[in-house]
XYZ file of C-alpha atoms in Angstrom:
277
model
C 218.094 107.185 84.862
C 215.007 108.775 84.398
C 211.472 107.318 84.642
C 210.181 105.597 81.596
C 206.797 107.484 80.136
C 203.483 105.556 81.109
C 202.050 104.821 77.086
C 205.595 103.776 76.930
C 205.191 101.046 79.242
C 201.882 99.790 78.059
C 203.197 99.631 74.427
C 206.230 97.371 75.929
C 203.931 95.191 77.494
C 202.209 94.693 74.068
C 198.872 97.078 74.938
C 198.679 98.966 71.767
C 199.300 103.062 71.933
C 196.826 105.626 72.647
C 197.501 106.915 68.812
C 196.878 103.193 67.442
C 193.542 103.375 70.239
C 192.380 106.442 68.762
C 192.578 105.219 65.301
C 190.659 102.386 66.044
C 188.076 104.007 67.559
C 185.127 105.446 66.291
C 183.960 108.785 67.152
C 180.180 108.574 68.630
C 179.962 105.190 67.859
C 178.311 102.673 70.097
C 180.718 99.933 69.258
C 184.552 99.760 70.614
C 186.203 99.760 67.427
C 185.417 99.885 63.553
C 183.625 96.631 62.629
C 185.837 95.084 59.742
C 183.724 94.574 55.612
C 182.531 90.692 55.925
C 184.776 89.062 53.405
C 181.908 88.552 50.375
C 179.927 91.819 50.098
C 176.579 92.167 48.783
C 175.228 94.868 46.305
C 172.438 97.067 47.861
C 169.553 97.217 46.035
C 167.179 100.964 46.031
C 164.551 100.862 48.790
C 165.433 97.793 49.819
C 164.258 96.396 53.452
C 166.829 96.221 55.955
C 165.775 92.930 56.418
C 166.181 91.680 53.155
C 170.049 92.930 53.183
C 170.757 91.709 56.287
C 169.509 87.848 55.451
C 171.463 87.891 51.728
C 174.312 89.815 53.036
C 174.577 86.643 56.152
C 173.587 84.159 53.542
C 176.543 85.189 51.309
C 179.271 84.726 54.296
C 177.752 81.605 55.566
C 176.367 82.952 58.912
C 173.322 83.432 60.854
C 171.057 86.156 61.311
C 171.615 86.278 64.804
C 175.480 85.900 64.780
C 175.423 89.184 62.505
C 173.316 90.948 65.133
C 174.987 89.709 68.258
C 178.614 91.545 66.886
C 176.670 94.886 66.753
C 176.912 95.885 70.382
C 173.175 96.153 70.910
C 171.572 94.107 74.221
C 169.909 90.976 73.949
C 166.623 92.650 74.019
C 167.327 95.121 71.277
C 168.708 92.423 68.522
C 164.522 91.160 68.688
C 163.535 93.966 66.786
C 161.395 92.978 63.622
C 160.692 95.357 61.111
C 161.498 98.968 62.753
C 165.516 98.505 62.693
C 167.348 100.886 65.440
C 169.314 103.611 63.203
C 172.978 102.180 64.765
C 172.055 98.757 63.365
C 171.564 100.107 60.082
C 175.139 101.584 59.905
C 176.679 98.446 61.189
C 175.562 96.974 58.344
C 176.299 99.356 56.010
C 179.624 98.953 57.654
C 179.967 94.818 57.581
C 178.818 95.271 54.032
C 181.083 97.812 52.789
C 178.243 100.605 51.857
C 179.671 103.697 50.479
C 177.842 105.970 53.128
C 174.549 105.513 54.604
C 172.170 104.468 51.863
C 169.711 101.848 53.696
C 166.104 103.296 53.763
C 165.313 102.243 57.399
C 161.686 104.779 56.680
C 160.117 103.525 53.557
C 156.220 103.389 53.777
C 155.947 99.438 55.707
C 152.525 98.601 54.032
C 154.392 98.917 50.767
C 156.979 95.677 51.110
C 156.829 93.619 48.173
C 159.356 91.073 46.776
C 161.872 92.799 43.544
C 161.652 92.063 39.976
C 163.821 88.669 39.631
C 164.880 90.124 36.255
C 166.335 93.379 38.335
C 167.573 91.835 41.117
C 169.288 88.543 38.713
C 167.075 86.202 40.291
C 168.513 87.054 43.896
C 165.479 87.056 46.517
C 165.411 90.734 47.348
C 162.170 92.306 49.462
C 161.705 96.100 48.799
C 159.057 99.010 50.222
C 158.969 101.629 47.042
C 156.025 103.821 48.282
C 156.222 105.328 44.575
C 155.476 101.892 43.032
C 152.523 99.985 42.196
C 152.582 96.072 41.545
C 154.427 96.248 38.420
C 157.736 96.069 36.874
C 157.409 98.046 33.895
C 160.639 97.077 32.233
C 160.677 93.313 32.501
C 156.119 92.592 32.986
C 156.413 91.044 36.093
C 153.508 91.177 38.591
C 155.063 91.709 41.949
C 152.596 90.843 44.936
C 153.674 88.581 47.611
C 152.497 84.530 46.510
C 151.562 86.155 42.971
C 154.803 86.932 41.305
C 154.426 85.838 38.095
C 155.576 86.949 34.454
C 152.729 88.226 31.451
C 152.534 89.086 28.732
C 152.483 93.275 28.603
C 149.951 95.184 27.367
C 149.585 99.163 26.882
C 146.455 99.069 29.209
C 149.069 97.434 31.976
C 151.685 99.040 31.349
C 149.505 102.524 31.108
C 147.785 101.372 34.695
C 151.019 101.165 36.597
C 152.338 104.667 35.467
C 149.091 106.467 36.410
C 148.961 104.733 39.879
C 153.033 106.571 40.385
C 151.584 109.392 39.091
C 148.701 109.694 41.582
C 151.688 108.422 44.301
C 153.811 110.955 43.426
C 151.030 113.736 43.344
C 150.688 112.689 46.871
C 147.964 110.828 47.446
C 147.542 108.567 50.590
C 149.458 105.084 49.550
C 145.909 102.401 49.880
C 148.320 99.398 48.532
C 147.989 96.413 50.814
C 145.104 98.170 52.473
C 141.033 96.907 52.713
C 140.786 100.163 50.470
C 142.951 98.921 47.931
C 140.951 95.550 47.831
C 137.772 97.182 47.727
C 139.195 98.749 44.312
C 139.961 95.142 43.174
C 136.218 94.252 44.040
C 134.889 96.783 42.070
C 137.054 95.855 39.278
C 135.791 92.384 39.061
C 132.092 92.964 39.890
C 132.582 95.759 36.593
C 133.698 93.438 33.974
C 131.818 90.544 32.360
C 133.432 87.114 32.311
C 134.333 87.514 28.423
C 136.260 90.502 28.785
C 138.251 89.003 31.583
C 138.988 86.001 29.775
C 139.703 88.150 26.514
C 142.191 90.178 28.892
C 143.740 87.029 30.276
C 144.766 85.784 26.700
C 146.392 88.896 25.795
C 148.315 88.543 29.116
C 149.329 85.349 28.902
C 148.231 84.616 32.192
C 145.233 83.720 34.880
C 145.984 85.498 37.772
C 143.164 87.469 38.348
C 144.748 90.598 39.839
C 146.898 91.329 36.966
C 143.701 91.079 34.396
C 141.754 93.741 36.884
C 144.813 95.778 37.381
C 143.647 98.614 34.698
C 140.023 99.117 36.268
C 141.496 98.729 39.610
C 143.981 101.736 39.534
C 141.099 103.529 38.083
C 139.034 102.641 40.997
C 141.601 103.653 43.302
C 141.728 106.786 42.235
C 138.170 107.333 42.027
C 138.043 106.214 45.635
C 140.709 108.727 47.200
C 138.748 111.960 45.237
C 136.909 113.969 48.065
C 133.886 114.492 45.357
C 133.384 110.642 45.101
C 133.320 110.335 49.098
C 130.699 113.325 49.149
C 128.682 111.549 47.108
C 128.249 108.175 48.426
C 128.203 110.081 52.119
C 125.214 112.668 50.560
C 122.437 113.053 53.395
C 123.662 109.495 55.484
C 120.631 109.007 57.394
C 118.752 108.762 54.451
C 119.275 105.881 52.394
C 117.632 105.827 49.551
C 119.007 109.845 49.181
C 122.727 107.826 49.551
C 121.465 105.179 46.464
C 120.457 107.634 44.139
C 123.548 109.696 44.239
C 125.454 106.188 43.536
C 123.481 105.579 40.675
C 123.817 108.694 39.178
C 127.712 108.215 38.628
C 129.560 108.050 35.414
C 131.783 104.762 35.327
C 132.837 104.856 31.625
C 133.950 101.541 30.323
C 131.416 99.593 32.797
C 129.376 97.352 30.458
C 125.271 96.972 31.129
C 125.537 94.186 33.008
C 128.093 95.325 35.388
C 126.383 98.288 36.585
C 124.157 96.434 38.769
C 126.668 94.373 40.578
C 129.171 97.928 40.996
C 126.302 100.112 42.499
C 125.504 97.277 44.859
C 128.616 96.934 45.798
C 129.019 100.521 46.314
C 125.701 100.734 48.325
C 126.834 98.061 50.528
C 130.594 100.383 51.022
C 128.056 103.720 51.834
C 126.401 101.437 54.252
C 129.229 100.652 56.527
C 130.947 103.948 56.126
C 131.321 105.868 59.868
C 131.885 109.592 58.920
């Protein structure tokens, strides 16, 4: 009789076959075998966090955050990771969820994370970083900033606002949303406009959140404040002061009324003065 084969053995004691192994396994792959699709997937939303997935895709099969991570094959210590996901985390859960290929953004621009349109995502609670994206849905008029999402009424000026700040995005200027740049833009904006023409802007807008009535002089203030010429200026001759003040006063801010002149340059004089070149 001659000696049985050695995969032939393990397969009679019920260990599966080096073929059936193989085809389990997953070439490169930190993890043993090919995790199986959770049984209710998820649509993926465009730029997306991973975060945000990860919490609707457990919330849809009824499990925890940590008992998705803890089937991944990373250590304890790696599952405490908070916004910066590791890349073989990111295709486990394209795998649990059934992803046609890899299409998480694990390297969107983090300053940028804001919550999605409810009208785009159907009133699911979706986070996303779009570094090409301002504050505002254009499609549906929703103002998207975290604690201020809120619906208005559009208007062309809006509407107008939000396509010139992508524009400037796109062109590739440094992305100042969420930074004390950005909010210095939103100071200007207010100290430039009189208290009729905000509340004039807040009844065409249907609304009294402040940001979304300065949003039109605030992109335009942004973009003023990342041109190189604008910098130069309120920079001229640093050590002298009053050389700094008259090169702020000499500045063209068209659509500034009278009275908000003197509240913009001094709020420009007081940006010169704490300026470290």
């Amino acid at each position: 009789m001659q000696p049985r084969r050695r995969d032939q053995v393990l397969q009679a004691r019920g260990a599966p076959a080096r073929k059936q192994m193989r085809e389990r396994q997953v070439s490169g792959n930190p993890w043993q075998s090919v995790p199986r699709p959770l049984p209710v997937r998820v649509r993926y939303f465009r730029h997306e966090t991973p975060l945000s997935y990860e919490l609707r895709l457990a919330s849809a099969n009824h499990l925890s955050k940590n008992h998705l991570r803890s089937g991944s094959g990373l250590s304890p210590n790696e599952r405490g990771f908070a916004s910066r996901y590791p890349e073989k985390y990111i295709r486990y859960l394209e795998l649990l969820g059934d992803l046609d290929g890899r299409v998480i953004d694990n390297h969107a621009n983090p300053l940028v994370e804001r919550p999605m349109c409810p009208r785009c995502s159907r009133d699911e609670e979706v986070r996303v970083r779009d570094p090409l994206s301002g504050y505002v849905c254009t499609k549906h008029a929703y103002w998207l900033r975290d604690g201020e999402v809120a619906h208005f009424q559009p208007t062309p000026e809006v509407i107008d606002a939000e396509l010139r700040l992508r524009s400037l995005l796109a062109d590739g200027r440094e992305n100042i949303l969420g930074t004390a740049r950005y909010r210095l833009a939103e100071e200007l904006a207010l100290v430039s406009l009189t208290e009729e023409q905000l509340a004039t802007r807040a009844e065409q807008l249907k609304t009294s959140l402040l940001p979304i009535c300065l949003y039109p002089e605030t992109v335009s203030f942004v973009d003023l404040l990342s041109q190189e010429h604008f910098l130069r200026a309120i920079s001229l001759d640093y050590a002298v002061k009053s050389n700094r003040y008259r090169a702020i006063e000499s500045l063209e801010f068209p659509g500034v009324s009278a009275q908000g002149r003197p509240r913009l340059f001094s709020r420009l004089k007081t940006f010169s003065d704490n300026l470290h070149w």
